[in-house]
mmCIF file with all atom_site columns, C-alpha atoms and ligand atoms in Angstrom:
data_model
loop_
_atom_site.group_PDB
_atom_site.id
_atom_site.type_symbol
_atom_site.label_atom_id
_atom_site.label_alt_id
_atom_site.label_comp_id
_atom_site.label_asym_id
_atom_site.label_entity_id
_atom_site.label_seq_id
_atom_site.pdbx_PDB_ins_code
_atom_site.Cartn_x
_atom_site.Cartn_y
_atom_site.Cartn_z
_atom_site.occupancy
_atom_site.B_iso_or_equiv
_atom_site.pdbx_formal_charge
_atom_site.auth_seq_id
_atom_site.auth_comp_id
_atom_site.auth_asym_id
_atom_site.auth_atom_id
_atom_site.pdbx_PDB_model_num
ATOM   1   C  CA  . UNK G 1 1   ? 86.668  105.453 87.646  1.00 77.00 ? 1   UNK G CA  1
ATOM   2   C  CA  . UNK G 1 2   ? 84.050  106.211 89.616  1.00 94.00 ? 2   UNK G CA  1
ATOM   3   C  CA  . UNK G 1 3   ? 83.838  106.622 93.661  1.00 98.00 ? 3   UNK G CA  1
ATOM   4   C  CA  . UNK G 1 4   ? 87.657  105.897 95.108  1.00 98.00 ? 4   UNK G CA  1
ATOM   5   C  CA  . UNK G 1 5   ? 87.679  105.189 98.693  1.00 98.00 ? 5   UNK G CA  1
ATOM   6   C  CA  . UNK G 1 6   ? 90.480  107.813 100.197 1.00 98.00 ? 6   UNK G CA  1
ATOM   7   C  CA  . UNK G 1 7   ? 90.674  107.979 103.609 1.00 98.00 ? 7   UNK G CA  1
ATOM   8   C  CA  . UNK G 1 8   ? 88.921  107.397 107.177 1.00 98.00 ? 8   UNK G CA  1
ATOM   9   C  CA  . UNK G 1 9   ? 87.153  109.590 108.314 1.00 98.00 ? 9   UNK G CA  1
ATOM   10  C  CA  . UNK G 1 10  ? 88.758  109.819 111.500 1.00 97.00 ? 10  UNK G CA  1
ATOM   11  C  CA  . UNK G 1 11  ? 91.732  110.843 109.538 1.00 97.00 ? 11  UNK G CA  1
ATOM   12  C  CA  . UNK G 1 12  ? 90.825  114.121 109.286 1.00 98.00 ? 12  UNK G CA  1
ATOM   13  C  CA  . UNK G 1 13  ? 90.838  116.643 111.635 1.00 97.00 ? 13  UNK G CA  1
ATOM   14  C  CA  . UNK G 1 14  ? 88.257  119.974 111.867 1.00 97.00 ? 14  UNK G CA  1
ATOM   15  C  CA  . UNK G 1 15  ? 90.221  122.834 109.847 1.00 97.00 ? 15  UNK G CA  1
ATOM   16  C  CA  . UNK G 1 16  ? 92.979  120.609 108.645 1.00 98.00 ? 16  UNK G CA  1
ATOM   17  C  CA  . UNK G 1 17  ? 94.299  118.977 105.683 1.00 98.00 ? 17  UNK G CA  1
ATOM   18  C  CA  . UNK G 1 18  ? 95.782  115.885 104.310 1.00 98.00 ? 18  UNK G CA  1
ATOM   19  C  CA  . UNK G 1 19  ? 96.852  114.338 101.443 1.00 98.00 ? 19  UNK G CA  1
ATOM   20  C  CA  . UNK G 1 20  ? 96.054  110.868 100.198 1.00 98.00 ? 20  UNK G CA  1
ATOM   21  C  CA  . UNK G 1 21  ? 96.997  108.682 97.109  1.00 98.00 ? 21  UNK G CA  1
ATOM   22  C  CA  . UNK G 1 22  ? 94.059  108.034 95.270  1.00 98.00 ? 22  UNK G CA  1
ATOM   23  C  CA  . UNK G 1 23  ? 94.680  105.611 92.474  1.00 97.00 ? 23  UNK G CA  1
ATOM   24  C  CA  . UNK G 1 24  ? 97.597  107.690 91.707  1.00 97.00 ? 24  UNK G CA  1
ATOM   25  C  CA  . UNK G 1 25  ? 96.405  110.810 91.509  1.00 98.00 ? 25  UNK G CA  1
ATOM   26  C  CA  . UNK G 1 26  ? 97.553  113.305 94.550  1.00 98.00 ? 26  UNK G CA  1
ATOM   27  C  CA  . UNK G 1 27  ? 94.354  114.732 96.921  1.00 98.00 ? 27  UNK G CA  1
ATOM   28  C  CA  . UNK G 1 28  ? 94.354  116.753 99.380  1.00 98.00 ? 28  UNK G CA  1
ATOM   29  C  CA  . UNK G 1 29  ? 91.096  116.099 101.639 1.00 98.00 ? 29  UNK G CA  1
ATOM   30  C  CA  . UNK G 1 30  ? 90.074  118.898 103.763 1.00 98.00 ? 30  UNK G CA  1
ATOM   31  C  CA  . UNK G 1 31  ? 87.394  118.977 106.935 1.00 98.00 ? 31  UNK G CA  1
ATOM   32  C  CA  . UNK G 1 32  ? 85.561  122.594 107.298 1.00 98.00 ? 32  UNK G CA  1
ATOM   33  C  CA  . UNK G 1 33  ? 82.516  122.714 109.828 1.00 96.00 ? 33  UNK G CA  1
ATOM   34  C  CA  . UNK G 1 34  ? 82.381  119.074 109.457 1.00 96.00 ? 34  UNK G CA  1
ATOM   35  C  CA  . UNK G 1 35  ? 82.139  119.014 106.156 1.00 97.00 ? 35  UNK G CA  1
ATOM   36  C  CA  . UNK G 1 36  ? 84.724  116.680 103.785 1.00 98.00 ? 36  UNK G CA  1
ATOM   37  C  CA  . UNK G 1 37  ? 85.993  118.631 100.914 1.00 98.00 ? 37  UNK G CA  1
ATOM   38  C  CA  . UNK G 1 38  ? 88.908  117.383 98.338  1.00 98.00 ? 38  UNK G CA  1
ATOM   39  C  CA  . UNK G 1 39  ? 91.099  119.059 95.709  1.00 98.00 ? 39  UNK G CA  1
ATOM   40  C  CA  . UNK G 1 40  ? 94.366  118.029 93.781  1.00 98.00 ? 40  UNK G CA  1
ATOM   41  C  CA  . UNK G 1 41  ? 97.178  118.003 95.922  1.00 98.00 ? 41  UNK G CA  1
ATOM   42  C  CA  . UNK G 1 42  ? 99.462  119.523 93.641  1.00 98.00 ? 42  UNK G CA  1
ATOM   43  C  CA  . UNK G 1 43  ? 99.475  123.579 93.583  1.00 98.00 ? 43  UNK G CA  1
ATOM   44  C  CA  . UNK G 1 44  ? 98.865  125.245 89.953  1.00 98.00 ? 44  UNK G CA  1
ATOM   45  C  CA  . UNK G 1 45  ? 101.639 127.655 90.198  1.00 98.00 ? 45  UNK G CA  1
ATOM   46  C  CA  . UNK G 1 46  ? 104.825 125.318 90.921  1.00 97.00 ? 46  UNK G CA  1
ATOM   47  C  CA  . UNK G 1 47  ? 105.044 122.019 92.253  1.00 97.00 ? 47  UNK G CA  1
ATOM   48  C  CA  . UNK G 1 48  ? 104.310 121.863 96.053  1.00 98.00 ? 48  UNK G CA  1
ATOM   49  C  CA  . UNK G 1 49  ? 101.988 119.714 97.857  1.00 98.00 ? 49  UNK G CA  1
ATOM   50  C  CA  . UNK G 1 50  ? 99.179  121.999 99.347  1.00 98.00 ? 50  UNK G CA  1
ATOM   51  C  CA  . UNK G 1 51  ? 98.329  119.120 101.991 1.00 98.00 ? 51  UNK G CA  1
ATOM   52  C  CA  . UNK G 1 52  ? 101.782 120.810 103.526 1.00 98.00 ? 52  UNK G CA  1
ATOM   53  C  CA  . UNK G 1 53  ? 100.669 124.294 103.486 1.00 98.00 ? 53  UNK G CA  1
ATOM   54  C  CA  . UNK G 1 54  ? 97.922  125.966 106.039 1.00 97.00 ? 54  UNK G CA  1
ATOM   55  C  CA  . UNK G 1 55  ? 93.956  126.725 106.208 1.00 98.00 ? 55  UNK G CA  1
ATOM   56  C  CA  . UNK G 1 56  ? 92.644  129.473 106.783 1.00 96.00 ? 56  UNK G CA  1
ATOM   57  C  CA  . UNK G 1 57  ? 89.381  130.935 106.436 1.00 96.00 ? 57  UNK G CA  1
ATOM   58  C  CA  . UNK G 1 58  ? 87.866  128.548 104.081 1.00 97.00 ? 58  UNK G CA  1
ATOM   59  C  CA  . UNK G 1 59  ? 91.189  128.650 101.798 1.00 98.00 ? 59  UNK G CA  1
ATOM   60  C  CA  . UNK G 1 60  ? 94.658  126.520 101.543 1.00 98.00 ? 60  UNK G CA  1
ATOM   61  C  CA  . UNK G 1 61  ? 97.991  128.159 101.436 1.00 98.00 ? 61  UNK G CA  1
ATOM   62  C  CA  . UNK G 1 62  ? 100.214 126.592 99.600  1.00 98.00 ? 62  UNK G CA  1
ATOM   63  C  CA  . UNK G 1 63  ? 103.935 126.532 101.241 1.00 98.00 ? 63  UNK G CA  1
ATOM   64  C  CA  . UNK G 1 64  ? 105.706 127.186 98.671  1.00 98.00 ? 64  UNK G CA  1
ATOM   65  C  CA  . UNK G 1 65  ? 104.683 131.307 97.787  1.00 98.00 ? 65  UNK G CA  1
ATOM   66  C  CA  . UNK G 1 66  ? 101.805 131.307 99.693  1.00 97.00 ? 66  UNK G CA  1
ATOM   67  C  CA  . UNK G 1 67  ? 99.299  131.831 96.874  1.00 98.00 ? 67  UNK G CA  1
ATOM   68  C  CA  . UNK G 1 68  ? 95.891  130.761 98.251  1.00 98.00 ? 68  UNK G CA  1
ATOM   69  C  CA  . UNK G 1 69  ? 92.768  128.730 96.788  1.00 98.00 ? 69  UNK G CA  1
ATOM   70  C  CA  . UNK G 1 70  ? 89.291  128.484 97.874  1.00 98.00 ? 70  UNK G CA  1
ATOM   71  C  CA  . UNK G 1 71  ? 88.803  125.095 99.325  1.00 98.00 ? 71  UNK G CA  1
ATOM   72  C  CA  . UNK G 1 72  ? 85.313  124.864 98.225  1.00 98.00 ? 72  UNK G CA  1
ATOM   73  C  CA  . UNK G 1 73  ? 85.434  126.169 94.565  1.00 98.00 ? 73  UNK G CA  1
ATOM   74  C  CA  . UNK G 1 74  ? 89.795  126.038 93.624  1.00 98.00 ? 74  UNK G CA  1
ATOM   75  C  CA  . UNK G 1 75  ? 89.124  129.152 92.968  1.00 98.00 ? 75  UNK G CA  1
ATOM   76  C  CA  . UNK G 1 76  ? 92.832  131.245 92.925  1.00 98.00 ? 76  UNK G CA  1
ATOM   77  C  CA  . UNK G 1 77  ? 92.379  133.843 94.920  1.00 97.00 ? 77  UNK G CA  1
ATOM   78  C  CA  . UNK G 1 78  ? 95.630  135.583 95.193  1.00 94.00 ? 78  UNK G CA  1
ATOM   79  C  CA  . UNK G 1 79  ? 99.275  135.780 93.364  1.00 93.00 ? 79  UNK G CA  1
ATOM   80  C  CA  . UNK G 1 80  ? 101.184 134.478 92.003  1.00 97.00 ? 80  UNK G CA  1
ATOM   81  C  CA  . UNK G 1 81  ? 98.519  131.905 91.431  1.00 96.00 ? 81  UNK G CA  1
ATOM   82  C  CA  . UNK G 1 82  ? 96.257  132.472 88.657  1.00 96.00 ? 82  UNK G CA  1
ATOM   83  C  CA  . UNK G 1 83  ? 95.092  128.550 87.860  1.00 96.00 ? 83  UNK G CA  1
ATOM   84  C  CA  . UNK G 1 84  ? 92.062  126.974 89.283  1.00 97.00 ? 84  UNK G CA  1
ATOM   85  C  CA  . UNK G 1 85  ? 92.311  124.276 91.410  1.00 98.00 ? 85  UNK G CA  1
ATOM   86  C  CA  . UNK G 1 86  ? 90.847  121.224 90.648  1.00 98.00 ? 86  UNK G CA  1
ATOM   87  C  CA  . UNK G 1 87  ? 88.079  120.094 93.169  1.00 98.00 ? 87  UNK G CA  1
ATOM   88  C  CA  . UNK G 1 88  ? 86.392  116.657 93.370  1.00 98.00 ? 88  UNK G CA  1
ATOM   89  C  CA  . UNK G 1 89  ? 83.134  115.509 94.923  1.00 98.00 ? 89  UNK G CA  1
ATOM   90  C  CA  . UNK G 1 90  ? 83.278  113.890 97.895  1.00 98.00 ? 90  UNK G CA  1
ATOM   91  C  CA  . UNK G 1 91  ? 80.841  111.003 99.696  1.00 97.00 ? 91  UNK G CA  1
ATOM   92  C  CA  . UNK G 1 92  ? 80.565  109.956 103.201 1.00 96.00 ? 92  UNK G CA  1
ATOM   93  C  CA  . UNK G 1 93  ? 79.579  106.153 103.930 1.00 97.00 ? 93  UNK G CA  1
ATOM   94  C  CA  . UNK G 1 94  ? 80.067  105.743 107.800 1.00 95.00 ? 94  UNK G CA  1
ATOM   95  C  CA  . UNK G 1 95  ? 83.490  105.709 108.921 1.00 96.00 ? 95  UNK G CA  1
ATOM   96  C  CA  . UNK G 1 96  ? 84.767  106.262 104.728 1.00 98.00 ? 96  UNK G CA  1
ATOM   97  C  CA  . UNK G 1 97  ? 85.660  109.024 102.629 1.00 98.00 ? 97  UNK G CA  1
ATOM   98  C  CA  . UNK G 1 98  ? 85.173  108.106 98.679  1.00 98.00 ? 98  UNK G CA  1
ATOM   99  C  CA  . UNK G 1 99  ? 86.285  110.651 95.969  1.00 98.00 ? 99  UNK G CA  1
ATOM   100 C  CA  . UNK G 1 100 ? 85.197  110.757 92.533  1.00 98.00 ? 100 UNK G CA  1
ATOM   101 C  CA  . UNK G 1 101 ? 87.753  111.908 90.264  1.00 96.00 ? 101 UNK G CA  1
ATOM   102 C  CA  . UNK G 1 102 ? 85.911  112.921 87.278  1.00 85.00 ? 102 UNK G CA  1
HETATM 103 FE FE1 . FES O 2 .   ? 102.207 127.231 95.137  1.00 69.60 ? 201 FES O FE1 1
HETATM 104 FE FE2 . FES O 2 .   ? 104.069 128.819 94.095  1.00 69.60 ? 201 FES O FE2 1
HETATM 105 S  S1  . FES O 2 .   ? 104.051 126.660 94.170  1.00 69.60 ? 201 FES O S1  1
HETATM 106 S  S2  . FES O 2 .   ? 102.236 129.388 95.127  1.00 69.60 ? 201 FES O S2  1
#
């Protein structure tokens, strides 16, 4: 598919999360240190959007059971998650976000 346009930039906010509809896939788009970063929306434990959970020290918390994932990486980083994330680059063209979801 290529590079999706996602969001505005101005959408996001420093340490906070949303989540967008990107050709039908759920993302969660992330700003840390001014710096856009993008997962799946969709936790790998249950289902629970992680764009409604919390970060916190370079991690999201998902609402749900509060397992955690490293933003950068997906990495699980503690129960009852286990599953990495998936993460997706992410390009800047002024004022636009674009995700590629390969
Ligand atoms: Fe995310 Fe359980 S659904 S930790």
């Amino acid at each position: 598919m290529g590079w999706l346009r996602a969001a505005s930039f101005d959408d996001l906010k420093e340490g906070g999360v949303i989540g967008v509809d990107v050709a039908g896939t759920a993302v969660a788009l992330y700003l840390l240190d001014g710096v856009v970063y993008a997962t799946h929306n969709i936790c790998t434990h249950q289902f629970a959007f992680l764009s409604e959970g919390y970060v916190e020290d370079g991690c999201i918390e998902c609402p749900l059971h509060q397992g955690q994932f490293d933003i950068r990486t997906g990495k699980a980083q503690c129960a009852p998650v286990t599953g990495r994330l998936a993460t997706y680059q992410v390009k800047r063209e002024g004022d636009d976000i674009f995700v590629d979801l390969e």
